[in-house]
CSV table of C-alpha atoms in Angstrom, one decimal:
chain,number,residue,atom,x,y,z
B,109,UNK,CA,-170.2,-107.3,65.6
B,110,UNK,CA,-167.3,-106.8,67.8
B,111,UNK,CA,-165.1,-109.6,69.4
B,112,UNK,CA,-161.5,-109.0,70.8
B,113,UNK,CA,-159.1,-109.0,67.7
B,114,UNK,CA,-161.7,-110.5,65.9
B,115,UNK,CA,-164.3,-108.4,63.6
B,116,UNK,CA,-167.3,-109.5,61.7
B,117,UNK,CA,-168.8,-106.7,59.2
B,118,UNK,CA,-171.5,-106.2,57.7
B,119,UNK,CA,-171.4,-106.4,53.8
B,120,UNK,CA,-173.7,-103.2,53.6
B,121,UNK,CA,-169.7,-101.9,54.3
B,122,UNK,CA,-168.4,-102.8,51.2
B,123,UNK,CA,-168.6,-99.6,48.7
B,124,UNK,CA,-166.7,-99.3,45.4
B,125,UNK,CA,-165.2,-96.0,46.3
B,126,UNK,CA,-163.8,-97.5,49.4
B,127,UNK,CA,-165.4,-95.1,51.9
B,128,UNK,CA,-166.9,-96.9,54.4
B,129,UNK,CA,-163.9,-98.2,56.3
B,130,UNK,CA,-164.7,-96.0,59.3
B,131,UNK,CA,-166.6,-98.8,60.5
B,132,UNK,CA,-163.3,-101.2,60.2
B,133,UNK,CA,-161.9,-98.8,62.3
B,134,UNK,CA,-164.8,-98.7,65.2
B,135,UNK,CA,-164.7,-102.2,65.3
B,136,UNK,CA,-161.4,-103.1,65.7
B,137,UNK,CA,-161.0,-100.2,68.2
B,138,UNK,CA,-163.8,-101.9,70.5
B,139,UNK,CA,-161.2,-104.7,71.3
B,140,UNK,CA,-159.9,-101.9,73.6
B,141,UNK,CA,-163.1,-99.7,74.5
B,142,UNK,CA,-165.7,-102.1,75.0
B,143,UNK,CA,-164.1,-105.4,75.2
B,144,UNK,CA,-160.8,-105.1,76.8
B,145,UNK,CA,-162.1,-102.1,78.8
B,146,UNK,CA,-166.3,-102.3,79.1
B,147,UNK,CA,-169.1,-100.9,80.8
B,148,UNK,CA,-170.4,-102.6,84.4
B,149,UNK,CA,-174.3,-102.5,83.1
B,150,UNK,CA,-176.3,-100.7,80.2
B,151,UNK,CA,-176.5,-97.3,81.7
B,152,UNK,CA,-173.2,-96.9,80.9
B,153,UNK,CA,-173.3,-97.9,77.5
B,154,UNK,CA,-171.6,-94.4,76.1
B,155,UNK,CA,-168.4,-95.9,78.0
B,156,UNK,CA,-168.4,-98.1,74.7
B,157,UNK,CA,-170.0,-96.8,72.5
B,158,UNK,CA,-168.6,-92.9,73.1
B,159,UNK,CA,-164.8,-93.9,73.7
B,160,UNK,CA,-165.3,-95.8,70.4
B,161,UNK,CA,-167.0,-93.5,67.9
B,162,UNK,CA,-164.2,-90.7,69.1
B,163,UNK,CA,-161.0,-93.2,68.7
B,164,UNK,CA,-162.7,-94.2,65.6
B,165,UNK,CA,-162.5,-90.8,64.4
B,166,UNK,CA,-159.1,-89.8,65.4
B,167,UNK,CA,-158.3,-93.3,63.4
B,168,UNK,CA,-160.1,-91.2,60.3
B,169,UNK,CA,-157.8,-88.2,61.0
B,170,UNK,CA,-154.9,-89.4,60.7
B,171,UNK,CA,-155.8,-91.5,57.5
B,172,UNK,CA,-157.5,-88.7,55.8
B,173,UNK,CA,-156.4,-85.8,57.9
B,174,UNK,CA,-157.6,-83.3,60.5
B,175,UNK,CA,-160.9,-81.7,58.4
B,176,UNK,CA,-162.2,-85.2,57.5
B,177,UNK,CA,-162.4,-86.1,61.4
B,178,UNK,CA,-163.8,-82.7,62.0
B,179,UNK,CA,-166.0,-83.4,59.3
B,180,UNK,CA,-167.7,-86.2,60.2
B,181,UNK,CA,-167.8,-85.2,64.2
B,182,UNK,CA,-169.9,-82.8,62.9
B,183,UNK,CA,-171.8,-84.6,61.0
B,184,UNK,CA,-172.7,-86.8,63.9
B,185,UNK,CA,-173.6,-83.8,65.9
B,186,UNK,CA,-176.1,-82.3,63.2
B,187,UNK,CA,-177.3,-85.1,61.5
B,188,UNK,CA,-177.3,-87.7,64.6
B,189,UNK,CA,-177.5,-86.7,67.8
B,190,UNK,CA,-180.1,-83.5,67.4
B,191,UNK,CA,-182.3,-85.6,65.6
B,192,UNK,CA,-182.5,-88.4,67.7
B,193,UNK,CA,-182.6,-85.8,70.5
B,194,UNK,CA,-185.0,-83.6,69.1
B,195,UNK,CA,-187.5,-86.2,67.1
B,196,UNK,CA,-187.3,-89.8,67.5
B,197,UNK,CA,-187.2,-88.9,71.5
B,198,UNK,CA,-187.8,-85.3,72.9
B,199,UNK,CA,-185.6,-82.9,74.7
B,200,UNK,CA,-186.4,-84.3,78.0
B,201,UNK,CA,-186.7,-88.3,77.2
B,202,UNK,CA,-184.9,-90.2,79.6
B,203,UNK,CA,-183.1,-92.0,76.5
B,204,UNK,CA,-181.3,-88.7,75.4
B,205,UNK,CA,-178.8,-88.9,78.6
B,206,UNK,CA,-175.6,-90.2,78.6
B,207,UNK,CA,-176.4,-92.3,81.5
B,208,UNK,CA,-179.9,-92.8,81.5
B,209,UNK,CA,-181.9,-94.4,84.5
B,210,UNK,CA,-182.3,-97.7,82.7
B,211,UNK,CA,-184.4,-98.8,85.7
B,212,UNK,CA,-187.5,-101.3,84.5
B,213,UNK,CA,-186.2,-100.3,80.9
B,214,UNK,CA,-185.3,-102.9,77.8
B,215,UNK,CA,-182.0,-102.2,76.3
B,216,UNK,CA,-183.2,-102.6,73.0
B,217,UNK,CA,-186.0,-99.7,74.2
B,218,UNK,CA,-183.2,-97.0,74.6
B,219,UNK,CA,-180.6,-98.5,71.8
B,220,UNK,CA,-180.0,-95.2,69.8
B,221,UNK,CA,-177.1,-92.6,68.8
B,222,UNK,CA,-177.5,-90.9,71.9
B,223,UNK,CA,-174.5,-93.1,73.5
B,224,UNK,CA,-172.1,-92.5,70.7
B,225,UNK,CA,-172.6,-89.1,69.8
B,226,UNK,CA,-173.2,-87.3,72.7
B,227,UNK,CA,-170.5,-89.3,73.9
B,228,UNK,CA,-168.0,-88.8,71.7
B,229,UNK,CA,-169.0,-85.1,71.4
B,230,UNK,CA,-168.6,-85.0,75.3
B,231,UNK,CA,-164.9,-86.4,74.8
B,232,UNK,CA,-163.9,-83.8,72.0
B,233,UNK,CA,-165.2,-81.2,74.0
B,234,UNK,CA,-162.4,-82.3,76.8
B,235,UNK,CA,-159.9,-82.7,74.2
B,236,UNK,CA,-160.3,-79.3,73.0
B,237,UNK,CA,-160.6,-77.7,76.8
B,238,UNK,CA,-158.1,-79.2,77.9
B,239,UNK,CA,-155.8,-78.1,74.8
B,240,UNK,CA,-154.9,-81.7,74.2
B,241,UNK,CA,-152.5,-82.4,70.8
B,242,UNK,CA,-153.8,-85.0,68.7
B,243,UNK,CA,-152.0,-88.4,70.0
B,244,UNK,CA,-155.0,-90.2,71.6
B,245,UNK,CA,-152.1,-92.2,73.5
B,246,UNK,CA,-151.0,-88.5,75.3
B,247,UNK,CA,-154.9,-87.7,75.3
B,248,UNK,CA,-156.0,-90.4,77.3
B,249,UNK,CA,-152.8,-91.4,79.6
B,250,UNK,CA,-151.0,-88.0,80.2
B,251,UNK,CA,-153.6,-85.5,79.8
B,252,UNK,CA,-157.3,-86.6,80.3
B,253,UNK,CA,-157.0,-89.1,83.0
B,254,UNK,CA,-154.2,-87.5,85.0
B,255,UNK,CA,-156.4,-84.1,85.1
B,256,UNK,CA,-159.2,-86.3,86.3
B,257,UNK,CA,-157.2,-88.2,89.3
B,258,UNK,CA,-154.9,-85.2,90.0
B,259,UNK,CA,-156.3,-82.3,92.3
B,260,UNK,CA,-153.7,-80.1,91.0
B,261,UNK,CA,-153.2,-80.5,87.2
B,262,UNK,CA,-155.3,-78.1,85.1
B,263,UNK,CA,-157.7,-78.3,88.0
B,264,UNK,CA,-159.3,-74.4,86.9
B,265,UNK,CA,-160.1,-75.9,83.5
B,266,UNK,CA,-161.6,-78.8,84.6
B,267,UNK,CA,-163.7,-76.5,87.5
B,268,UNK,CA,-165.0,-75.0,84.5
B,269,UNK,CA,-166.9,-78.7,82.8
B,270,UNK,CA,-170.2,-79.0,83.8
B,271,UNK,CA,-169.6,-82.7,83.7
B,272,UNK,CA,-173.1,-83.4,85.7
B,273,UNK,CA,-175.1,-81.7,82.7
B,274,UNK,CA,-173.6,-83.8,80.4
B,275,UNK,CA,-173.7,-87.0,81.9
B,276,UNK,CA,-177.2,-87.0,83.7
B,277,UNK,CA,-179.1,-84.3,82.0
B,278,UNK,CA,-181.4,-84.6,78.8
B,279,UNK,CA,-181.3,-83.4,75.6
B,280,UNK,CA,-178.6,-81.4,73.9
B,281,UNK,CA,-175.3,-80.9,75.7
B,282,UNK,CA,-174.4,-77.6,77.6
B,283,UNK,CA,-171.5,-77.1,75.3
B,284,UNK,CA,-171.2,-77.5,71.7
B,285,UNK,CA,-167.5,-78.8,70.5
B,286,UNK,CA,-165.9,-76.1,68.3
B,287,UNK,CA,-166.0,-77.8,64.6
B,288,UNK,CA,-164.2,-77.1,61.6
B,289,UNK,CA,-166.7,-76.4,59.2
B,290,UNK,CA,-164.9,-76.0,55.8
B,291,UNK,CA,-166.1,-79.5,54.1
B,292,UNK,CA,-169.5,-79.4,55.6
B,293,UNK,CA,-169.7,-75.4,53.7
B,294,UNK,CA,-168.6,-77.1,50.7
B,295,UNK,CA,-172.2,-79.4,50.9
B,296,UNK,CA,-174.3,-75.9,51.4
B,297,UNK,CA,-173.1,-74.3,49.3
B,298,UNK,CA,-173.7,-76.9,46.1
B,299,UNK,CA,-177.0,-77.2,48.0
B,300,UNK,CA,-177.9,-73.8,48.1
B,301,UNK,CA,-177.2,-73.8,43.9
B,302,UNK,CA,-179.9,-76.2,44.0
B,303,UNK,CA,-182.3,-73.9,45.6
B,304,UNK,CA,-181.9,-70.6,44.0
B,305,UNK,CA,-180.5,-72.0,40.7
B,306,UNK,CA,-182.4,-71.8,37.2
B,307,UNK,CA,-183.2,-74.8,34.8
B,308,UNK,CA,-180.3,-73.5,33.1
B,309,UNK,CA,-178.0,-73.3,35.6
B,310,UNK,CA,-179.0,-77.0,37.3
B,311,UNK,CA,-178.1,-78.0,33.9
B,312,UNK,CA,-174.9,-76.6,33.8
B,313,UNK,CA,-173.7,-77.6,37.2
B,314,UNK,CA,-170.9,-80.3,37.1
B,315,UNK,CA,-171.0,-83.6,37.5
B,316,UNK,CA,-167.7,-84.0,38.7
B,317,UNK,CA,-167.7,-81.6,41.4
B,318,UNK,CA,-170.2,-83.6,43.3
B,319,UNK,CA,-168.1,-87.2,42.2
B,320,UNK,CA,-164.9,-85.4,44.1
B,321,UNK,CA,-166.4,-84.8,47.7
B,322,UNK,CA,-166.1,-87.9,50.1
B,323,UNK,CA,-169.0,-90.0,50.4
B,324,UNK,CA,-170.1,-88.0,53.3
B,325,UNK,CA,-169.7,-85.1,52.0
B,326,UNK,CA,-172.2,-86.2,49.1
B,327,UNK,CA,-175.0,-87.2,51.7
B,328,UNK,CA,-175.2,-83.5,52.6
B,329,UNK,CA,-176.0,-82.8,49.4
B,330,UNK,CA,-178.5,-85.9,48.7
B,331,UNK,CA,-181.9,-83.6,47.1
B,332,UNK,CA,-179.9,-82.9,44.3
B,333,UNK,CA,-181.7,-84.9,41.0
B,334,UNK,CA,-181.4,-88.5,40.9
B,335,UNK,CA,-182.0,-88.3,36.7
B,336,UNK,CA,-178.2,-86.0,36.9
B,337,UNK,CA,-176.4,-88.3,39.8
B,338,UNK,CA,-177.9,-91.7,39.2
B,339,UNK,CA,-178.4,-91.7,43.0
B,340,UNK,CA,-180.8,-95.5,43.3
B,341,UNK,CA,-177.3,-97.1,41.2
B,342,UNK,CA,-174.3,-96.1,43.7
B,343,UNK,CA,-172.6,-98.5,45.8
B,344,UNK,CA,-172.6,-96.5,48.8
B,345,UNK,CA,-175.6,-97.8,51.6
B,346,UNK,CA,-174.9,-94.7,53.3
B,347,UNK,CA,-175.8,-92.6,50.2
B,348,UNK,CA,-178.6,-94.9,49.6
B,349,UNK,CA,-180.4,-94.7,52.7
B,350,UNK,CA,-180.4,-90.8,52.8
B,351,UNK,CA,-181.5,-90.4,49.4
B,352,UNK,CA,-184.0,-92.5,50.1
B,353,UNK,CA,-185.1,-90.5,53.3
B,354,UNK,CA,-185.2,-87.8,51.1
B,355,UNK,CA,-187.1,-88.8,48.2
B,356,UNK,CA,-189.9,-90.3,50.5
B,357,UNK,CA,-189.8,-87.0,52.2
B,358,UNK,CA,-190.5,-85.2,49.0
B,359,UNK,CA,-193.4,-88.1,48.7
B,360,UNK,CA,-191.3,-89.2,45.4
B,361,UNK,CA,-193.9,-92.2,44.7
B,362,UNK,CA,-190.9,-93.6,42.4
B,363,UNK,CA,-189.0,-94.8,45.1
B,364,UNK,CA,-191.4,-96.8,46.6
B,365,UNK,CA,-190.2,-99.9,45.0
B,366,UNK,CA,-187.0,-99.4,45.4
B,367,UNK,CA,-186.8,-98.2,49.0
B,368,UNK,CA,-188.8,-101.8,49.7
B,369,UNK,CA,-186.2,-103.2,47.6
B,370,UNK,CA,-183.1,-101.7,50.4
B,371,UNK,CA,-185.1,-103.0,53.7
B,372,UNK,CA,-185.3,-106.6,51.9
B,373,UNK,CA,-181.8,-106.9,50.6
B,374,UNK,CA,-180.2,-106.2,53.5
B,375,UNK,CA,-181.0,-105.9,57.6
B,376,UNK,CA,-178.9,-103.6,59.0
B,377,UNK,CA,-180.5,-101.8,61.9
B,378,UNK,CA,-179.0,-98.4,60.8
B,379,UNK,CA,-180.5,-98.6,57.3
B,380,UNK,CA,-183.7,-101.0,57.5
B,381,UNK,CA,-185.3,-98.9,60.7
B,382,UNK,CA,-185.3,-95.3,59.7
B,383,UNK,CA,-186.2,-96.5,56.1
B,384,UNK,CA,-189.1,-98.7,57.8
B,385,UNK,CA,-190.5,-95.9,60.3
B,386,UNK,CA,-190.7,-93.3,56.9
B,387,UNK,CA,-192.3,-95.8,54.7
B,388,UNK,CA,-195.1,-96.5,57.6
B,389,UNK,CA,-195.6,-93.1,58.3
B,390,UNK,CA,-196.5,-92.0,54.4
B,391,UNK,CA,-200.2,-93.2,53.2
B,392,UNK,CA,-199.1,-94.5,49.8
B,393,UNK,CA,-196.2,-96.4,50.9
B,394,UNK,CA,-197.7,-97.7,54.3
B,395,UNK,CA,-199.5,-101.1,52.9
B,396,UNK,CA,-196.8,-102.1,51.0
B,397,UNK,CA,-194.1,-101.9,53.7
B,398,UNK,CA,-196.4,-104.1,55.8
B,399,UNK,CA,-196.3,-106.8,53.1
B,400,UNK,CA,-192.8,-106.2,52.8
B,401,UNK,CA,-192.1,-107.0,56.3
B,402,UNK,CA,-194.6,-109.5,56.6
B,403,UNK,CA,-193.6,-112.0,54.1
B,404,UNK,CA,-189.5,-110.9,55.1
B,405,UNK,CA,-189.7,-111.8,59.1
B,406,UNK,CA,-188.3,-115.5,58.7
B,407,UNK,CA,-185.2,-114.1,56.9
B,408,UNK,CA,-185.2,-110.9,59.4
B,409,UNK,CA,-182.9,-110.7,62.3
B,410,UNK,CA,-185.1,-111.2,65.6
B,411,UNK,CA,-184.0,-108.3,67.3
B,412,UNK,CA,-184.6,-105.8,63.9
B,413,UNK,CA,-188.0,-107.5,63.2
B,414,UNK,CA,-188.8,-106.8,66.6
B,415,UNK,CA,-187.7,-103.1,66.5
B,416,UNK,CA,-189.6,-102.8,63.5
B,417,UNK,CA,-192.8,-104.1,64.6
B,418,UNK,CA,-192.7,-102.0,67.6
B,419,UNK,CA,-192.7,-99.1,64.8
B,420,UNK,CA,-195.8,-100.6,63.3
B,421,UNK,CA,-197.5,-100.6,66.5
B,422,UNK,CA,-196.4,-97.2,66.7
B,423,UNK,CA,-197.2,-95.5,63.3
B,424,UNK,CA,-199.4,-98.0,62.2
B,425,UNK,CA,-201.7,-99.4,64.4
């Protein structure tokens, strides 16, 4: 999607609250990392992909301030990368390093959130060691790379980094980044009113309070009940997919239709192949998402209809 100074978008990014301009700002930060500055060959790919996802959210930081960045880094650490770690690979795949051996190996194969996660995780965790203030100009030119090139500047913290583990290991880092977690105990805590809460008190919980989080704030809290939030008519295709996720999860035969519906309407990787590899995987959903994809391959992107027929093979066959 990215070209230098030059951005082409997705339309799945236009929501009617506005809150999906993060992307805008990965994008237009790859004309620097990735494009101005890129990696030499794929098993560097976090070089891109990492730099980027952490610029973009200083970008978000000093839009929306300090707890939405911390927000959503640790969003990407929960919800993301241990996932992906944990379940669509394992904790010793090959896939799950930042620099994996891509010997033999199709790109497409090891294309996950591996490279932008752990990446970007890996460069907060630096930031915060090496007691960095927020300009990412200071970050980068007097403070990250000087303590990398100069023996003698905050050489004891940097002693201190297992920078081998992180770069050439599997699975999830040696260090988790230290998050701010006040927005993301906003989600649980609505979410745990769902769980222990009475018919009567679901009832009397307000509408309002779950319209005033940020969009990502309300995908934390997505198994609340569609009938109450009108969840299948937002705007949002972040919101969308995880509600869909969920509903097929709680094998919701309802959204069937609809989740067939998303995957057909738009291709983006990030939405159609998660939605694809749940619908495949769940008996009463499986033959229709093979029709669905059948009759939708001319109009499919090459590269997603090929990732999702390697699911079929997969799950399916």
């Amino acid at each position: 999607m990215e070209n230098p100074c030059l951005t082409f978008v997705t339309p799945t990014i236009i929501a009617n609250d506005r809150s999906n301009i993060s992307l805008i700002a990965h994008e237009i930060t790859h004309s620097w990392t990735g494009n101005l500055v890129t990696n030499a060959n794929w098993e560097h790919f976090w070089l891109n992909e990492g730099f980027t996802q952490f610029v973009e959210r200083k970008i978000m930081g000093r839009v929306y301030g300090e707890n939405i960045r911390q927000f959503q880094s640790l969003n990407g650490w929960e919800d993301n990368m241990l996932p992906t770690i944990n379940t669509v690979f394992n904790p010793t795949h090959n896939f799950t390093k930042l620099i994996p051996n891509m010997a033999g190996c199709d790109p497409d194969d090891a294309f996950s959130v591996i490279p932008y996660e752990k990446g970007s995780a890996f460069l907060l965790y630096l930031e915060q060691k090496l007691e960095t203030p927020p300009n990412l100009k200071n970050f980068f030119a007097s403070t990250l790379l000087v303590s990398l090139t100069n023996p003698y500047s905050q050489r004891d913290v940097l002693d201190t980094i297992d920078f081998d583990t992180w770069l050439n290991n599997p699975g999830v880092p040696p260090n988790k980044p230290k998050y701010d977690e006040s927005l993301v105990n906003e989600c649980r805590h609505l979410a745990a009113k769902w769980l222990t809460a009475s018919d009567q008190e679901v009832l009397q919980l307000q509408k309002q309070q779950f319209l005033d989080m940020t969009a990502g704030q309300k995908v934390k809290v997505l198994d609340c009940i569609e009938a109450l939030y009108s969840l299948n008519s937002v705007g949002n295709y972040e919101i969308l997919k995880s509600w869909i996720l969920i509903a097929i999860k709680a094998k919701w035969t309802p959204i069937i239709e609809f989740a067939l519906e998303f995957v057909t309407k738009q291709g983006r990787m990030k939405f159609v192949k998660p939605v694809y590899r749940k619908l495949l995987s769940w008996e009463e959903s499986k033959q229709k998402a093979l029709e669905t994809f059948e009759k939708n391959i001319p109009y499919m992107h090459p590269i997603t209809a090929a990732v999702v027929g390697t699911i079929i093979k997969s799950t399916v066959i």
